[in-house]
mmCIF file of C-alpha atoms in Angstrom:
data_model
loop_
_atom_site.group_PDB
_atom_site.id
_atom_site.type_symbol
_atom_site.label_atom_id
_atom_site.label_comp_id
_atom_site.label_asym_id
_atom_site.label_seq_id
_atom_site.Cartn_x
_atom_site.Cartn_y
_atom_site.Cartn_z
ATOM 1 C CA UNK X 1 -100.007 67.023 83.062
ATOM 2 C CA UNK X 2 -100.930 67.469 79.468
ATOM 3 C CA UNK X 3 -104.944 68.361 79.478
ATOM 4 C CA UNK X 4 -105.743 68.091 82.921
ATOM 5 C CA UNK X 5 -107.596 71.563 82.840
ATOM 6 C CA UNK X 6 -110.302 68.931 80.340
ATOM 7 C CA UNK X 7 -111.079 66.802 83.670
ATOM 8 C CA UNK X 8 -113.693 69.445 85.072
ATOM 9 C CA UNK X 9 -115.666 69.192 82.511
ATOM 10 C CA UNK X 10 -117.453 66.076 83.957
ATOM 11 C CA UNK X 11 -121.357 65.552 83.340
ATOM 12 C CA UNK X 12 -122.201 67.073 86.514
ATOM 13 C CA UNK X 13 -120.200 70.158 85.704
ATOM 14 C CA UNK X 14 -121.643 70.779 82.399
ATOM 15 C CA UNK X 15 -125.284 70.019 83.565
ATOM 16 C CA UNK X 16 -125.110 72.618 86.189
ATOM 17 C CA UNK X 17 -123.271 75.544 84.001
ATOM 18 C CA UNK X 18 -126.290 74.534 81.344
ATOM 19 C CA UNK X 19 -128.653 74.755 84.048
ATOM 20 C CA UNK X 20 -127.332 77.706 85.559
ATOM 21 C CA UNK X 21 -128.737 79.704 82.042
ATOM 22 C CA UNK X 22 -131.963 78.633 82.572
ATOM 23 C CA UNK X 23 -134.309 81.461 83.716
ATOM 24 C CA UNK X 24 -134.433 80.720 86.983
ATOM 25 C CA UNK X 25 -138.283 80.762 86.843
ATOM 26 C CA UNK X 26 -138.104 76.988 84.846
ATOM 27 C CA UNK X 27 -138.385 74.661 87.194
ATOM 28 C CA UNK X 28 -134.469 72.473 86.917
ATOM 29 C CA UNK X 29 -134.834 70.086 89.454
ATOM 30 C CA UNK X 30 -133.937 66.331 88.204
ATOM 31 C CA UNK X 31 -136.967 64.673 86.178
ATOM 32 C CA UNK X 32 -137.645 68.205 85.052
ATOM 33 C CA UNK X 33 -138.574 68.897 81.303
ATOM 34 C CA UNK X 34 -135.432 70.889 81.071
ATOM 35 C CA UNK X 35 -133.386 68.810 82.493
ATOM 36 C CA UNK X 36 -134.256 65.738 81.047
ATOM 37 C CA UNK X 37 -133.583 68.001 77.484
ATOM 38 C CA UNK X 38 -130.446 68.626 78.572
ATOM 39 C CA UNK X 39 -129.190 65.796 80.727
ATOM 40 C CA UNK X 40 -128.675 63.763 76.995
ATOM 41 C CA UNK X 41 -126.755 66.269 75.682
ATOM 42 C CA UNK X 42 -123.955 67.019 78.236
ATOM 43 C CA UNK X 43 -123.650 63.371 78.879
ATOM 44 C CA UNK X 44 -122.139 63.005 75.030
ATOM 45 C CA UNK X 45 -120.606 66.188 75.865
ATOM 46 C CA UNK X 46 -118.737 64.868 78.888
ATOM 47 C CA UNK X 47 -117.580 62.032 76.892
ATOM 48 C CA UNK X 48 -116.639 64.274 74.131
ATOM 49 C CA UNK X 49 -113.902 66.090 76.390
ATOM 50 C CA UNK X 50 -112.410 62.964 77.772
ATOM 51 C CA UNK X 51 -111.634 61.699 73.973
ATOM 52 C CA UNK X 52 -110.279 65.253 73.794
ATOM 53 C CA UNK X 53 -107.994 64.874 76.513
ATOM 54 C CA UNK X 54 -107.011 61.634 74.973
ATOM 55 C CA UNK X 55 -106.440 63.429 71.545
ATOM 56 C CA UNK X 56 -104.406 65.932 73.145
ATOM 57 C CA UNK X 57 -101.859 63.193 75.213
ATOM 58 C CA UNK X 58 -101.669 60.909 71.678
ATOM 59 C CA UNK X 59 -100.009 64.818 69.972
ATOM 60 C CA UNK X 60 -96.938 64.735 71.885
ATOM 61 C CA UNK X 61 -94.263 61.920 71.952
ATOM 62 C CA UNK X 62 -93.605 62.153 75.714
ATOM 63 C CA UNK X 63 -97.182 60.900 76.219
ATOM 64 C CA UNK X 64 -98.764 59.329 73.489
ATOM 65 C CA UNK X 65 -99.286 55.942 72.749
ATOM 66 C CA UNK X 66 -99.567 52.778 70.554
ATOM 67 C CA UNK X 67 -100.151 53.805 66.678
ATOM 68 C CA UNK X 68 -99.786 57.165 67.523
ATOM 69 C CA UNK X 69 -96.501 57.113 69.201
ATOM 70 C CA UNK X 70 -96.008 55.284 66.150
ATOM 71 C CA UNK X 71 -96.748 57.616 64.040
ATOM 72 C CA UNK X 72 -95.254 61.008 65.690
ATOM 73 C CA UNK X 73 -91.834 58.826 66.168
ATOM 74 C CA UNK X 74 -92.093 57.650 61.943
ATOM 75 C CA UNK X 75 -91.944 61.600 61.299
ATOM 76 C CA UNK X 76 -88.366 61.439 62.273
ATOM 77 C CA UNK X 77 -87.527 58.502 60.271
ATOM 78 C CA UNK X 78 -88.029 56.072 63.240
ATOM 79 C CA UNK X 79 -90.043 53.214 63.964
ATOM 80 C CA UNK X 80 -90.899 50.492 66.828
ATOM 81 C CA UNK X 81 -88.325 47.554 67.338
ATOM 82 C CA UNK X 82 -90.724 44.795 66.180
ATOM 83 C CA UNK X 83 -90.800 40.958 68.347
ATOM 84 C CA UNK X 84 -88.039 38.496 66.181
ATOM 85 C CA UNK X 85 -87.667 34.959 66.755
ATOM 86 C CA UNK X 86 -84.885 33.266 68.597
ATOM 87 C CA UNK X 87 -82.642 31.357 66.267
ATOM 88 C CA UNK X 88 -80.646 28.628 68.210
ATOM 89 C CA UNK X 89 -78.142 26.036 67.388
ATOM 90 C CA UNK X 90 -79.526 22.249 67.738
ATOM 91 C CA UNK X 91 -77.316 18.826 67.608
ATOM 92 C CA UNK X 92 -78.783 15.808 66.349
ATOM 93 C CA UNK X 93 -76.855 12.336 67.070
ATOM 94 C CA UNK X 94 -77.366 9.222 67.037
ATOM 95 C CA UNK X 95 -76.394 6.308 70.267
ATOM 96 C CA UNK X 96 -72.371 6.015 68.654
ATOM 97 C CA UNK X 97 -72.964 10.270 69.544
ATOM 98 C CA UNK X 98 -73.124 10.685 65.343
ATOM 99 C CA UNK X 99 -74.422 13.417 63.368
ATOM 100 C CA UNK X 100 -78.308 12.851 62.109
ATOM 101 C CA UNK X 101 -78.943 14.444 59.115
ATOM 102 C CA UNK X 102 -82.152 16.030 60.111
ATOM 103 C CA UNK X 103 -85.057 17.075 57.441
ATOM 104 C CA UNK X 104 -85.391 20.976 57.180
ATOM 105 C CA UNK X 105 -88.867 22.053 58.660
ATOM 106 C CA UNK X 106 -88.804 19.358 60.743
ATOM 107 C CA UNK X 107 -90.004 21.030 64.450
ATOM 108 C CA UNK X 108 -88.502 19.845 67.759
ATOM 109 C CA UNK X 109 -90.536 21.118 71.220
ATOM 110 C CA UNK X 110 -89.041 21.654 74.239
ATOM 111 C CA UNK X 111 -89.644 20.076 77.612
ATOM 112 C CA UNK X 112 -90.565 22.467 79.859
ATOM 113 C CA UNK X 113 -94.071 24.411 80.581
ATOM 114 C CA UNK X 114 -93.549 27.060 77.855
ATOM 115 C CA UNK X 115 -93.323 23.703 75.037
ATOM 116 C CA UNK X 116 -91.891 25.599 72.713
ATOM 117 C CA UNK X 117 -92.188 24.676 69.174
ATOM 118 C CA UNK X 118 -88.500 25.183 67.344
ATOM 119 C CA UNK X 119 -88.120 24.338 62.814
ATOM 120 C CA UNK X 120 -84.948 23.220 61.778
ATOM 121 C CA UNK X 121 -84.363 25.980 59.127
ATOM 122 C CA UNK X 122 -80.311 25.867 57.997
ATOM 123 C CA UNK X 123 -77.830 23.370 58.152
ATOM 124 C CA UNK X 124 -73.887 23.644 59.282
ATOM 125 C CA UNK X 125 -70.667 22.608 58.303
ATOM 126 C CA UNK X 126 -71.049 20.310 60.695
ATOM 127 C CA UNK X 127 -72.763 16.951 60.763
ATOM 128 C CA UNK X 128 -75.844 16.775 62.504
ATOM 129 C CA UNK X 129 -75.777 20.146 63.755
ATOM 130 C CA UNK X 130 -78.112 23.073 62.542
ATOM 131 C CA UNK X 131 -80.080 25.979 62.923
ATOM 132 C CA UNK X 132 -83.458 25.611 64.499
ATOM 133 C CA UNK X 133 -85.668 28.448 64.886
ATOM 134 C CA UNK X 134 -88.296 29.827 67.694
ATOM 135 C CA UNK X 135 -91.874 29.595 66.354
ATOM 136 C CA UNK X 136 -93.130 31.885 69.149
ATOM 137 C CA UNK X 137 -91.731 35.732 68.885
ATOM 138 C CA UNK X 138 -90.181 37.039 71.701
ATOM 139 C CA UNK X 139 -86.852 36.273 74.359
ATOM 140 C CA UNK X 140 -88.657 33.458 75.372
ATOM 141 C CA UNK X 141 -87.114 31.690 72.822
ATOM 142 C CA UNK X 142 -83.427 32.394 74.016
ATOM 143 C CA UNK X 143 -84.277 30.909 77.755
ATOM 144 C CA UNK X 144 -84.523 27.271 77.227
ATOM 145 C CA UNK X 145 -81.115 25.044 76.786
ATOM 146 C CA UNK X 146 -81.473 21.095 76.879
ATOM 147 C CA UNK X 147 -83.132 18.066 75.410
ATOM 148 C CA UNK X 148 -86.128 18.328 72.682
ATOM 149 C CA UNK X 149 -88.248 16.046 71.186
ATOM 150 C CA UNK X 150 -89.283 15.231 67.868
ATOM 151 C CA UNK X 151 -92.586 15.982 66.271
ATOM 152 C CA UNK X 152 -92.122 13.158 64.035
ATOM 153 C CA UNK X 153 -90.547 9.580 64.152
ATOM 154 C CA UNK X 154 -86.788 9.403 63.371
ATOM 155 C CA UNK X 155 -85.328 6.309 63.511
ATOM 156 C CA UNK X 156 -81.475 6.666 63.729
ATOM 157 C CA UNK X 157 -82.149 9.644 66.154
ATOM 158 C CA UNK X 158 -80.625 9.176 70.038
ATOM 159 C CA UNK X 159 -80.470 12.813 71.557
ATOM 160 C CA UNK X 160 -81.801 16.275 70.166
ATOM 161 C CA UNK X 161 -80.038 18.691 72.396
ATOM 162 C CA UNK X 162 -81.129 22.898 71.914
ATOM 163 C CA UNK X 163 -77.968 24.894 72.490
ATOM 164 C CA UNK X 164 -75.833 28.552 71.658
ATOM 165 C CA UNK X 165 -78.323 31.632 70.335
ATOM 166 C CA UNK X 166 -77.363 32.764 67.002
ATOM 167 C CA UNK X 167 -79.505 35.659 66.991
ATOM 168 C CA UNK X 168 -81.104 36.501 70.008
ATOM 169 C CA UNK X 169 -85.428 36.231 70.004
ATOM 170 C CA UNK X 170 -86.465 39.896 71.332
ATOM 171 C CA UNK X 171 -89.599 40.815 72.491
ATOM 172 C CA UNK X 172 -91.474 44.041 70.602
ATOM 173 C CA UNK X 173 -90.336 47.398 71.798
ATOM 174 C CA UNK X 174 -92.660 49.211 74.761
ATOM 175 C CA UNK X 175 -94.000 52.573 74.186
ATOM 176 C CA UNK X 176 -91.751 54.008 77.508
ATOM 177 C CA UNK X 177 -88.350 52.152 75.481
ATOM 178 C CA UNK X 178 -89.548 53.551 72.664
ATOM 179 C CA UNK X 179 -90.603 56.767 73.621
ATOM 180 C CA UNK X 180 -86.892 56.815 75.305
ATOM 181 C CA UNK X 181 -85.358 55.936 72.611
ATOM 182 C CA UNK X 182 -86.387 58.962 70.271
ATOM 183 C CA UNK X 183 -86.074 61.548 72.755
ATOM 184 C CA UNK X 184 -82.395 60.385 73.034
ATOM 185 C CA UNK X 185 -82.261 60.443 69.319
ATOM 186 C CA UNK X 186 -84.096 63.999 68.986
ATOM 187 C CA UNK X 187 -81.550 65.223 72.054
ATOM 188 C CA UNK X 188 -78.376 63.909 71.137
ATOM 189 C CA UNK X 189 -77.521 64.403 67.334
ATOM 190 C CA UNK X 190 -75.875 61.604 65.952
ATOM 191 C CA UNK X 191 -72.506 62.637 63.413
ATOM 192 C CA UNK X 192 -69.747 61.556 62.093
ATOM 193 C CA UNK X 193 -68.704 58.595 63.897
ATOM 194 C CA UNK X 194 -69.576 60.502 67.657
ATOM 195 C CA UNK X 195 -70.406 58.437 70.891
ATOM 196 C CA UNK X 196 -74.099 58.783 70.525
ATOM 197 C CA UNK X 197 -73.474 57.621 66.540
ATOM 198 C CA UNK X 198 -72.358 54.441 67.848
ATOM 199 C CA UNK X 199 -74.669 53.611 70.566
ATOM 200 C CA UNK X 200 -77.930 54.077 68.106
ATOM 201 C CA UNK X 201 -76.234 52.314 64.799
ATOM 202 C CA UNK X 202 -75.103 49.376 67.207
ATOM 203 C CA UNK X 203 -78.392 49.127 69.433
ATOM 204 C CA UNK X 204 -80.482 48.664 65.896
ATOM 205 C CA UNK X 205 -78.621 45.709 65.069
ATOM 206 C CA UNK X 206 -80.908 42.297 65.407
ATOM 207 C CA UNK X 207 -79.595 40.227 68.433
ATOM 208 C CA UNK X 208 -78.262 43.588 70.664
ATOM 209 C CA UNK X 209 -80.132 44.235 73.935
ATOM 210 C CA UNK X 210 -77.517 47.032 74.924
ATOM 211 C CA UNK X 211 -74.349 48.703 74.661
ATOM 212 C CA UNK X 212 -71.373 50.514 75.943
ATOM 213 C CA UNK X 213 -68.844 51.965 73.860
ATOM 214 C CA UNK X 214 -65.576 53.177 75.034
ATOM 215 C CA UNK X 215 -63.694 56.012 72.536
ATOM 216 C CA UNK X 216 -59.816 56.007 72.646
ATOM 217 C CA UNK X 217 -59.371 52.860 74.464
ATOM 218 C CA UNK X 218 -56.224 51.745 73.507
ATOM 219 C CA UNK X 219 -55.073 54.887 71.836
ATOM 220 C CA UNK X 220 -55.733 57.389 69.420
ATOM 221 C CA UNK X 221 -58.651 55.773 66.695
ATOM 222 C CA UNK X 222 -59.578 52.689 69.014
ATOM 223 C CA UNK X 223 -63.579 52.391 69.889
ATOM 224 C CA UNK X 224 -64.601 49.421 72.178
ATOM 225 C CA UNK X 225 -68.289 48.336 71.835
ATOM 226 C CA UNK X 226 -69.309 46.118 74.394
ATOM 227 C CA UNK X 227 -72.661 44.165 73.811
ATOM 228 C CA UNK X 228 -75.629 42.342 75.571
ATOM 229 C CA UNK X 229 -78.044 40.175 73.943
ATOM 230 C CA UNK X 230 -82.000 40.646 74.071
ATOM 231 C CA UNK X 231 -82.087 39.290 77.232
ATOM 232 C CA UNK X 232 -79.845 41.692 78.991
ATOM 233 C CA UNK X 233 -77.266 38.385 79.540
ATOM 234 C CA UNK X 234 -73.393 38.439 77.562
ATOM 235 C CA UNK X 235 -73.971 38.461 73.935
ATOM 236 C CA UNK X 236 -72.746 35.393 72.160
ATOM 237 C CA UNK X 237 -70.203 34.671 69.997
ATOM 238 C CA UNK X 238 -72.263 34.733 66.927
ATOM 239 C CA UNK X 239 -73.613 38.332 67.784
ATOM 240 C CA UNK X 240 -70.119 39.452 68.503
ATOM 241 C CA UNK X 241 -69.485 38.699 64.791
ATOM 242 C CA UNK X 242 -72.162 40.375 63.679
ATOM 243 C CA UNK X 243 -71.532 43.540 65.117
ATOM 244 C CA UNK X 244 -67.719 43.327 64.009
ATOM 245 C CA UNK X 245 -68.458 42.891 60.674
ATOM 246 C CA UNK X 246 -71.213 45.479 60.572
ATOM 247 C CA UNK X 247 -68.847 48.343 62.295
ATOM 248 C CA UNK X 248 -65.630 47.720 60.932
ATOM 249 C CA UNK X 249 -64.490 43.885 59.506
ATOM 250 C CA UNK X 250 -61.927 42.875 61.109
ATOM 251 C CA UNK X 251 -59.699 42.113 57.302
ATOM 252 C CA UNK X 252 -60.159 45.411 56.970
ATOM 253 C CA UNK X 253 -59.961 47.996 60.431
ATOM 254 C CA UNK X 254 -59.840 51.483 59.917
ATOM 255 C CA UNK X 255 -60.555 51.253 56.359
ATOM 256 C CA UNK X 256 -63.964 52.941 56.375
ATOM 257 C CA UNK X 257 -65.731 49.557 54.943
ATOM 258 C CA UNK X 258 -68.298 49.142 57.589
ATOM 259 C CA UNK X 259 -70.134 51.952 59.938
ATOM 260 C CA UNK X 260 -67.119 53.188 61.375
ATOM 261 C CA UNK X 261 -65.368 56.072 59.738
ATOM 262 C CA UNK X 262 -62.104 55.459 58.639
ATOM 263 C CA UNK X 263 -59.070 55.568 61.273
ATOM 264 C CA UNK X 264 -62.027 53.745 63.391
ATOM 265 C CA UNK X 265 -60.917 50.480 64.525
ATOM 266 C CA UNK X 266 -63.435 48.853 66.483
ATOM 267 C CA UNK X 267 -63.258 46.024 68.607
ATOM 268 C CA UNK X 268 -66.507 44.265 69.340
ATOM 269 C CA UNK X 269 -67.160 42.384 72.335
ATOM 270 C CA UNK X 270 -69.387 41.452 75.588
ATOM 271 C CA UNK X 271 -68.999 42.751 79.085
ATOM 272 C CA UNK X 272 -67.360 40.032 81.787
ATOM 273 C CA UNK X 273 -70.090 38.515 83.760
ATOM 274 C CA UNK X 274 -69.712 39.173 87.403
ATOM 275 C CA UNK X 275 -71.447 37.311 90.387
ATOM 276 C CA UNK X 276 -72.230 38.992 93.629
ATOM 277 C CA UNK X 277 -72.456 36.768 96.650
ATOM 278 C CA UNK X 278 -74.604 37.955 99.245
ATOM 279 C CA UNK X 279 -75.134 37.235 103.198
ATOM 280 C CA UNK X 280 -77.146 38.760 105.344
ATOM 281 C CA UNK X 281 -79.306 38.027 108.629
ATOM 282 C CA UNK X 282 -82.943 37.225 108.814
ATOM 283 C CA UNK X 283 -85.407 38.105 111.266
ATOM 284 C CA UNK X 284 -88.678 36.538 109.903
ATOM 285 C CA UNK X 285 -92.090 37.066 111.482
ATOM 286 C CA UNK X 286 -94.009 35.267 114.016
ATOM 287 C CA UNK X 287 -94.917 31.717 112.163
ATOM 288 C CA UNK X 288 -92.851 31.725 109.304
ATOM 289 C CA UNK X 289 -90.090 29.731 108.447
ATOM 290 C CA UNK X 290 -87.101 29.866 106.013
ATOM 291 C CA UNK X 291 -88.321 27.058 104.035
ATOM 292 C CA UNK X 292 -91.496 29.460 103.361
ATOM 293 C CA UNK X 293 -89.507 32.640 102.584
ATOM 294 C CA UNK X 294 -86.484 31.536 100.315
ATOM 295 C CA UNK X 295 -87.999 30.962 97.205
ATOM 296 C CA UNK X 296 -89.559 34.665 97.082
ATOM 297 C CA UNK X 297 -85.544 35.843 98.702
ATOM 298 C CA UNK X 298 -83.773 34.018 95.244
ATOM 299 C CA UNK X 299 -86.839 35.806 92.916
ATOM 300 C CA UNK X 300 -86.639 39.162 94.642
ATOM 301 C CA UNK X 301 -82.780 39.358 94.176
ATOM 302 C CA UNK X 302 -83.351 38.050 90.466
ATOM 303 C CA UNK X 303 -85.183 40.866 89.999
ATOM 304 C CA UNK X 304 -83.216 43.513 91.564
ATOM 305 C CA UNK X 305 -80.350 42.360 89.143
ATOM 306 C CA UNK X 306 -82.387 41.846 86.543
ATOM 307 C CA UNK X 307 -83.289 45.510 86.708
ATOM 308 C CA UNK X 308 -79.797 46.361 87.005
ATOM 309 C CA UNK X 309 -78.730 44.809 83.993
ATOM 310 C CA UNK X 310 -81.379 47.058 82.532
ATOM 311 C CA UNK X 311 -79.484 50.254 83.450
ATOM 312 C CA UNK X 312 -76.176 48.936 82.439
ATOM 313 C CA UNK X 313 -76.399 51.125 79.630
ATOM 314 C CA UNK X 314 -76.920 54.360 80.733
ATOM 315 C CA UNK X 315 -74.309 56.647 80.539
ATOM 316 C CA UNK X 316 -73.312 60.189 81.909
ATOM 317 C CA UNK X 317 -73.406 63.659 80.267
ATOM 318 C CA UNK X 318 -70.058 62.812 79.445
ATOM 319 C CA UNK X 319 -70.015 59.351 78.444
ATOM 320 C CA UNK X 320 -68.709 57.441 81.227
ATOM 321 C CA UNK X 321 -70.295 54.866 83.056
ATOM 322 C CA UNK X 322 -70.892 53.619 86.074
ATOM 323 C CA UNK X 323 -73.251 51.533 88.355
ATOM 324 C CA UNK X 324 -73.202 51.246 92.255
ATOM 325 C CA UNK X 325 -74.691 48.314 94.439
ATOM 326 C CA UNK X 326 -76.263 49.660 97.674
ATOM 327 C CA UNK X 327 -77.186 47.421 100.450
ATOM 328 C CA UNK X 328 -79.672 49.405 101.349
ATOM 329 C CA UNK X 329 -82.049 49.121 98.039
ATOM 330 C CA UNK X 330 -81.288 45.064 98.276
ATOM 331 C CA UNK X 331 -82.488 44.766 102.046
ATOM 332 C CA UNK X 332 -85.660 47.516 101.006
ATOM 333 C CA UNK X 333 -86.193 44.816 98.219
ATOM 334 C CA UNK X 334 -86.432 41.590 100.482
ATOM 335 C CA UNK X 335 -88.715 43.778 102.872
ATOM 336 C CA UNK X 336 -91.423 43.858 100.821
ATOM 337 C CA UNK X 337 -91.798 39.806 101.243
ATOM 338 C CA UNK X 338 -94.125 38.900 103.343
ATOM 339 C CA UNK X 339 -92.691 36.880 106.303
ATOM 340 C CA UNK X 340 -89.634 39.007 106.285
ATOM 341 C CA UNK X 341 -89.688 41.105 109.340
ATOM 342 C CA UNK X 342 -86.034 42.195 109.126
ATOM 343 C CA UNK X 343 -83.048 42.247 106.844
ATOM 344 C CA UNK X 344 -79.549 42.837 108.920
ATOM 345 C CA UNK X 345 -75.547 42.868 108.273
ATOM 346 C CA UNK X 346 -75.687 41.975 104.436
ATOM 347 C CA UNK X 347 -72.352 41.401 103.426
ATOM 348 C CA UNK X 348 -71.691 41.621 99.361
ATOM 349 C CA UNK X 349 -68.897 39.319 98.116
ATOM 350 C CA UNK X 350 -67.527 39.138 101.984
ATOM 351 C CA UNK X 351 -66.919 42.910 102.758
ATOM 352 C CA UNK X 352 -70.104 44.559 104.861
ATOM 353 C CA UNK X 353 -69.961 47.759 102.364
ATOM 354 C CA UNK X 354 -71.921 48.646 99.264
ATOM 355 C CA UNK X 355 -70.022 47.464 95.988
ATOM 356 C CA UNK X 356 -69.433 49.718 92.784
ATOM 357 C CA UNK X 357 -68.702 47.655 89.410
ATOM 358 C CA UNK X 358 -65.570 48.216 87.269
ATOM 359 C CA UNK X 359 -66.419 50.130 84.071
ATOM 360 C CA UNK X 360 -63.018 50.680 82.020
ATOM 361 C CA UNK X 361 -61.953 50.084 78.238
ATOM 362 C CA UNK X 362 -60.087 47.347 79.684
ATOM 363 C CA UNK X 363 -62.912 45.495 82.072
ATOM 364 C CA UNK X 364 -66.811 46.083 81.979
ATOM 365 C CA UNK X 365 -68.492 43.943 84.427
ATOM 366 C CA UNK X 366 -72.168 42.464 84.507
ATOM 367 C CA UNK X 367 -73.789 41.837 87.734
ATOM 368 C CA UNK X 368 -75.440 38.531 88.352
ATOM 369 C CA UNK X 369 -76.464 37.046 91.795
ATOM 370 C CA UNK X 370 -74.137 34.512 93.344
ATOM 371 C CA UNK X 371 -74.247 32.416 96.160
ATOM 372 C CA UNK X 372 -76.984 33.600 99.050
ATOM 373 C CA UNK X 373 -76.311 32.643 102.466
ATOM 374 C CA UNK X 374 -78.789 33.489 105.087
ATOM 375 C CA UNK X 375 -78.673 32.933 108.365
#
């Protein structure tokens, strides 16, 4: 790795090749006049070299970070996907299930352990519903859905219900997304309206978590874009629309009006969500009972789709895609709980057989966990 021949040069290295120049009729021994003179020295030495080391990682992009990936990203025109709040749609009604008209500012929390704060900050075309937005950065504005309550006393108000994302609250770019991210750019030039064009333009739009596009779909000129939200779930309605009219308006396809060149037409839209149901046998250790093991089972294979969903993505030297579901990983995934002593004949959606997911212009599925039956 980059400035690993720095990591000899501990204080114990550099006190014996300073000792070793001593005339070797000075007595060097530890409490020594000499070495106490020199002991000072190579200790701010030693520390010296290990900021070095760090100086030298923080030069290169594939291993610097913070400001300084920052900064060596910025020299190619790029910069770190900041943390944006969640904008949401809210209802406001009244017991005969009226519209409220609500004050904007007003702030709404939600009921739940994160108590989020959310400010009513637009209104709609329609009566008592608006625009509410996140006060905390991040996609932890995008998870709750339900009842809020007021901050303040309103006296016609019944039910304050937190509903659809308009734009999707995202969380501030890592350093290994980021650092992704520009070697992509660096590595595949962007031109012209090319595959690689379309995945950076789209993925910089507020609200997208990923995408997919799919040249020539339906014939000579089509592109499909297929987006996620921040959190990796299907991208809603509102995001859709946002894309569209970025890429190519929909009044006007193929004209050249938005990002795609002209003779693009682009349709924008979000992949199909598909649940897996999964069975499989459980042999748990001595002591342990289901009861104890099932809540860590359900978060375990959250996670391993969760981290799927991540990769959805990724495509191929030659642009395809394609993601496969192996039995194997899942059952190496619910081995790691403790309790679980063996995972047996998992069966995903009825057939005892890994599963690959449909990736066409036509269909692009999303995995989500289904029903789990274990017995």
């Amino acid at each position: 790795m980059i400035g690993d021949f720095l990591e000899k040069y501990t204080f114990d290295y550099l006190m014996n090749d300073a000792l070793s120049r001593v005339n070797e009729n000075i007595d060097t021994r530890e409490g020594s006049i000499i070495y106490d003179a020199l002991a000072p020295a190579c200790y701010e030495l030693a520390g010296f070299y290990l900021q070095l080391k760090n100086l030298l990682l923080d030069t290169f992009p594939q291993t610097a970070i913070g400001q300084y990936l920052d900064y060596k990203v910025e020299e190619f025109g790029l910069h770190r996907y900041p943390s944006k709040k969640a904008v949401r749609f809210a209802e406001f009604k009244n017991e005969k299930k009226e519209g409220v008209q609500i004050a904007l500012g007003s702030r709404f929390a939600t009921i739940d352990d994160a108590a989020l704060i959310f400010k009513v900050v637009r209104a709609t075309n329609v009566a008592g519903k608006y625009e509410v937005e996140c006060e905390t950065t991040g996609v932890v504005g995008n998870r709750y859905y339900g009842n809020i309550l007021p901050l303040e006393n309103y006296r016609n108000l019944a039910t304050a219900v937190l509903g659809e994302i308009v734009t999707s609250g995202q969380d501030e770019e890592t350093d290994d997304e980021l650092r992704k991210r520009f070697l992509i750019y660096v590595n595949e030039k962007p031109f012209g309206g090319n595959f690689i064009e379309y995945v950076q333009r789209v993925r910089e739009i507020d609200g997208v978590g990923a995408v997919q596009v799919y040249p020539v779909w339906n014939g000579s000129g089509t592109v499909k874009v297929v987006v996620l939200d921040n959190d990796l779930n299907l991208a809603s309605t509102e995001t859709i629309k946002k894309v569209q009219n970025v890429l190519d308006p929909l009044e006007y396809t193929g004209k050249g009006v938005g990002l795609a060149p002209i003779n693009h037409r682009v349709t924008v839209t979000t992949a199909t969500r598909f649940p897996i149901d999964i069975e499989f046998k459980l042999e748990l250790m001595t002591g342990y009972q289901l009861n104890q093991v099932k809540e860590l089972v359900d978060k375990a294979l959250d996670q391993y789709f969760l981290d799927l969903r991540k990769n959805w993505a990724q495509y191929s030297d030659v642009n395809t895609y394609s993601m496969k579901i192996y039995r194997s990983q899942l059952m190496a995934k619910l081995l790691t709980i403790t309790g679980i002593a063996n995972v047996d004949k998992m069966k995903l959606n009825n057939r005892e057989a890994d599963l690959s997911l449909v990736f066409t212009g036509q269909l692009q599925q999303l995995p989500y966990k289904g029903t789990v039956r274990m017995v």
